[in-house]
XYZ file of C-alpha atoms in Angstrom:
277
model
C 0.000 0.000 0.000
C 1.130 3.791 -0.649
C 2.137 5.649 2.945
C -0.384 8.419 1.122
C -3.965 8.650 2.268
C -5.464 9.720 -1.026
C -8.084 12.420 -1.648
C -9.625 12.809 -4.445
C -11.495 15.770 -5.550
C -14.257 16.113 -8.133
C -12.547 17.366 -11.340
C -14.895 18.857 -14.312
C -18.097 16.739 -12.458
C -16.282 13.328 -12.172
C -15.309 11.490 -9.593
C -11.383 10.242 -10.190
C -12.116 6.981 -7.999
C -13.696 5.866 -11.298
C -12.175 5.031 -14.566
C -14.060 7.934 -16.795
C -11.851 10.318 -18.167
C -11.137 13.449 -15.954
C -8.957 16.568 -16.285
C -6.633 15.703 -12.849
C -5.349 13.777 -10.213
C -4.083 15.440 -7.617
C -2.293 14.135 -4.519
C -1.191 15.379 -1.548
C 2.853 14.458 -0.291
C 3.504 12.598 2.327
C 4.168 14.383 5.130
C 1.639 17.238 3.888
C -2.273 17.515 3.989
C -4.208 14.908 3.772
C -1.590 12.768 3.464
C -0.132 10.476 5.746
C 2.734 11.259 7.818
C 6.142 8.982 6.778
C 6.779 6.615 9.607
C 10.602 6.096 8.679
C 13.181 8.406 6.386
C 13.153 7.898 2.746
C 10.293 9.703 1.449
C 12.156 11.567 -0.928
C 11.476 12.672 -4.131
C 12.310 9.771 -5.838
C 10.401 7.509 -3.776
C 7.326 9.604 -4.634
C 7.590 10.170 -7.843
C 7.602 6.365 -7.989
C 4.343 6.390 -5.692
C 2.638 8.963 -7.950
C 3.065 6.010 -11.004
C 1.752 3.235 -8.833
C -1.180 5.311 -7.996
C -2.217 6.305 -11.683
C -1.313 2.415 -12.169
C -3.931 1.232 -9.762
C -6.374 4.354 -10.947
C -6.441 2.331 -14.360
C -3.963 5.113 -16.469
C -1.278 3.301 -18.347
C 0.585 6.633 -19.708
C -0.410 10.219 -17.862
C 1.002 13.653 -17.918
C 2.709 15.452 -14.674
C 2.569 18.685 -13.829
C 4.390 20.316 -10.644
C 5.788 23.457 -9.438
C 7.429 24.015 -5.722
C 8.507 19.845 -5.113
C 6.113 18.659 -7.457
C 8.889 20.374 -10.377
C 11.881 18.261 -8.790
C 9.113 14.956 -8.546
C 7.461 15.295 -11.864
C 11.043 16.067 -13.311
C 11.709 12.332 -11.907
C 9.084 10.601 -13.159
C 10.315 11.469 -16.408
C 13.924 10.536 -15.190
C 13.146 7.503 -13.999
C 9.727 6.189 -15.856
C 9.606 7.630 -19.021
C 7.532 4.867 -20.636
C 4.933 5.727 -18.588
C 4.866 9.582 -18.451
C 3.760 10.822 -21.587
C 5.004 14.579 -21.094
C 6.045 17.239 -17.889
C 5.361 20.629 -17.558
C 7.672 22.354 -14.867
C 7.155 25.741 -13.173
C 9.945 26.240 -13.485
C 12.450 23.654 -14.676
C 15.121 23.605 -12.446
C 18.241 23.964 -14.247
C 21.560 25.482 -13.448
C 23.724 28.580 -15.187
C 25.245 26.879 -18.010
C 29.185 28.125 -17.253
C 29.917 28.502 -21.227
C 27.678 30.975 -21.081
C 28.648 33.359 -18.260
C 30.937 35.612 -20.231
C 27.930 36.037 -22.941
C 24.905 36.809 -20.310
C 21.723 38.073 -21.262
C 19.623 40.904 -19.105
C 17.154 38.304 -17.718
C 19.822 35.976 -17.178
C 21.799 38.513 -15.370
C 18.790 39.408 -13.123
C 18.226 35.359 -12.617
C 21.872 35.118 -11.398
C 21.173 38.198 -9.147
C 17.878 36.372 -7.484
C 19.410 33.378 -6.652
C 22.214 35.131 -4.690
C 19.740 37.434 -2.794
C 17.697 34.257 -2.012
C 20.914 32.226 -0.434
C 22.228 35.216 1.439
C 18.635 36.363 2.501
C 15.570 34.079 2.159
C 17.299 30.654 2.803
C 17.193 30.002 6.077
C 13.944 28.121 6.184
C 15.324 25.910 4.108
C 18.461 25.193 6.204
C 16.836 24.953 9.373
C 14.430 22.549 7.577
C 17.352 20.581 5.722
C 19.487 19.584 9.009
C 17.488 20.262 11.931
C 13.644 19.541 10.750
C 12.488 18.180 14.364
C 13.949 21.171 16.080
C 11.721 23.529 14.224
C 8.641 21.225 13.825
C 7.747 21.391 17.726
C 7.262 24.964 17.572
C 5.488 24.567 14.364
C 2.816 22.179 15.570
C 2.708 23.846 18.980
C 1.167 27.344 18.618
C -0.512 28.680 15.221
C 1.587 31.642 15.584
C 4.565 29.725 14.738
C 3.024 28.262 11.257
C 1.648 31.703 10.812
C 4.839 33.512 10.707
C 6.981 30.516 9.501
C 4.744 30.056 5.981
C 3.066 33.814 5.424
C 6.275 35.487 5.852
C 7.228 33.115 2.418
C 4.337 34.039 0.336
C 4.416 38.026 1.386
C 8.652 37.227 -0.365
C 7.825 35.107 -3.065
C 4.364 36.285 -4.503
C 4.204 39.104 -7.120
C 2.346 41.629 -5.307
C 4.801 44.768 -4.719
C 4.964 44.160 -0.922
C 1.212 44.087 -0.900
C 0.216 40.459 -0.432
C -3.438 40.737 -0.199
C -3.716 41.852 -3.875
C -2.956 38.462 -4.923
C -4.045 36.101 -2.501
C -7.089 36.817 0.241
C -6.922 36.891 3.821
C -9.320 33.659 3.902
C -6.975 32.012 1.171
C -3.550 32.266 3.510
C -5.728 30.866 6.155
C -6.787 27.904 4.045
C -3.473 27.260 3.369
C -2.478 27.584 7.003
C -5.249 25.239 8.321
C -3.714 22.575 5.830
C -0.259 22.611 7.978
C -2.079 23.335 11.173
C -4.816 21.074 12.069
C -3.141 18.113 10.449
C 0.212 18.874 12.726
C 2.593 18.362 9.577
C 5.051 21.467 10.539
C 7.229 18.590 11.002
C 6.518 16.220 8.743
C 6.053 18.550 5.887
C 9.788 19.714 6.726
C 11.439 16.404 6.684
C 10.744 16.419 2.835
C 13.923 19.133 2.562
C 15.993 16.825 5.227
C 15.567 13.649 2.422
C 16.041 16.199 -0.749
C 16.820 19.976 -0.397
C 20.459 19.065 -1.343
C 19.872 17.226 -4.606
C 17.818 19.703 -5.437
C 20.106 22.572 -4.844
C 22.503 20.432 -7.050
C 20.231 21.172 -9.590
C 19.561 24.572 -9.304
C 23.234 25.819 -9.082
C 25.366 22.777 -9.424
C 25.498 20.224 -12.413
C 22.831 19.832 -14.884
C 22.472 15.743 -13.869
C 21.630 13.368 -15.855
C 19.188 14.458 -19.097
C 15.184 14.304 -19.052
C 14.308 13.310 -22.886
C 10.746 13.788 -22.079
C 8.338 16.012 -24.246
C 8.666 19.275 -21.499
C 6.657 22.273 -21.172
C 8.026 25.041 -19.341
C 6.392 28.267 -17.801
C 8.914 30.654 -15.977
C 7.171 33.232 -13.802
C 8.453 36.660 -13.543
C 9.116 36.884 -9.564
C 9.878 33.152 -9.603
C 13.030 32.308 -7.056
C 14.342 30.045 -10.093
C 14.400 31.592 -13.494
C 16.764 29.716 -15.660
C 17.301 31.041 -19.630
C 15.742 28.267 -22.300
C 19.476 27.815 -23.271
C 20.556 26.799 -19.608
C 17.126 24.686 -19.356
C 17.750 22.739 -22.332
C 20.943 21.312 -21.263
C 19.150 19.234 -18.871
C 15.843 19.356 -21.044
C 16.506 18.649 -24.418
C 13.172 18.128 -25.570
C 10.971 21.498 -24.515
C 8.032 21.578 -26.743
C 7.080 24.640 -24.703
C 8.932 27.579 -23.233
C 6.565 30.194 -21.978
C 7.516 33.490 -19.478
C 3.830 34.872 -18.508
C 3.665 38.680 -17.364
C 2.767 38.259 -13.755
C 3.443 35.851 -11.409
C 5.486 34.312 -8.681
C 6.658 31.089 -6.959
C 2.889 30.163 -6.076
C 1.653 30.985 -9.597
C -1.232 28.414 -9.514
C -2.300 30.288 -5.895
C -1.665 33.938 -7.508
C -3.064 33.912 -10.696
C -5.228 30.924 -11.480
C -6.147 31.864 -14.732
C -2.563 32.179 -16.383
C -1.725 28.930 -14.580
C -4.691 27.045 -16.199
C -3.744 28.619 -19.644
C -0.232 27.409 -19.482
C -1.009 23.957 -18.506
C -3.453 23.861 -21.374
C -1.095 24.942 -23.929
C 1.530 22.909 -23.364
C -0.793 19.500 -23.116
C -2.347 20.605 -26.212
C 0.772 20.182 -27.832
C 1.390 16.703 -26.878
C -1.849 14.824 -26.414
């Protein structure tokens, strides 16, 4: 059985415990949600990506599309690592790709600007991510022990990562951040949702400022928001993604594009899968 309590949500009127076609599956991680909470370490990314294909497997779906942004880039970007006969195409916001170094005496504007994000984000915004990636327990106690600790711990993220000029209520409602919050609160995950950087935040650094790693030959879509942390030039993407059927950078829009502007985040999902169904 999958360590993942599934729930499934009705998707354009159908039910996806049954076989009829439907626009979506969408899980919650382990460790997050409505998901179960990981007894033992190794639920990383590669594990779930491999859980993701067992449940479309037993949902009846021999071949399926994946779409992720946040960890669901670095998991959908394994599937189609390590399953490619059963994913049929990705679409990544954003791919995560490092600086190609052939190209750092030739730099674009945007590239230039990229460069300057990620160091702001290591020197300024990362500590979340350290705390989370060595010491997860440490953290977690606070985190499930008062709601002011989630509060401040997860708001003060989408206040520095949304595209909403210091105004964060522009984008996303008062009653939306506390949605969000509940999902981390009453479920007591501020622990186990932190134990996912623990098992992967260091491969996945790898990949956004280390070595490309190995190739994805996947069809890829790609949609690179304009206050995304990660915004890596089609010509450092491909180097890990040689086969991006789509390369799209929308107007508006930050790391939690799908939360900030639904609308352009439907759009580019559709355009890419239109490509490739």
């Amino acid at each position: 059985m999958l360590a993942v309590e599934l729930r499934f949500r009705r998707v354009n009127g159908e039910n996806l415990r049954t076989k009829r076609p439907v626009l979506g599956v969408c899980p919650s991680l382990p460790g997050y949600g409505f998901s179960d909470k990981p007894a033992a370490p190794g639920w990383g990314i590669e594990r779930i990506s491999d859980a993701w294909c067992e449940l479309m497997a037993r949902l009846g779906y021999r071949r399926f599309g994946a779409q992720g942004s946040d960890w669901g880039t670095s998991i959908a970007t394994s599937i189609g690592q390590r399953q490619p006969d059963r994913v049929a195409c990705i679409h990544l916001m954003p791919p995560l790709a490092p600086p190609d170094p052939a190209t750092l005496d030739d730099l674009t504007g945007a590239e230039r600007a990229a460069l300057a994000t990620l160091r702001e984000a290591d020197e300024w915004g990362s500590g979340h991510s350290a705390q989370q990636s060595t010491r997860p327990q440490t953290v977690g106690y606070g985190l499930v022990d008062s709601p002011a600790a989630p509060c401040a711990w997860i708001v003060e993220k989408f206040w520095s990562w949304t595209d909403s000029d210091g105004d964060l209520h522009r984008v996303i409602t008062r009653d939306e951040l506390l949605d969000n919050l509940m999902l981390y609160w009453l479920p007591g995950t501020g622990a186990s949702s932190a134990r996912l950087y623990w098992e992967s935040l260091r491969q996945v650094n790898e990949w956004i400022s280390g070595s490309a790693g190995a190739p994805v030959t996947v069809p890829t879509g790609c949609s690179v928001f304009p206050k995304e942390l990660q915004r890596p030039s089609r010509r450092w993407a491909e180097r890990r993604f040689p086969n991006i059927r789509y390369w799209n950078e929308p107007g508006k829009g930050g790391h939690f594009a799908a939360f900030e502007q639904p609308a352009l985040f439907v759009d580019e999902v559709r355009s890419f899968f239109r490509l490739v169904r």
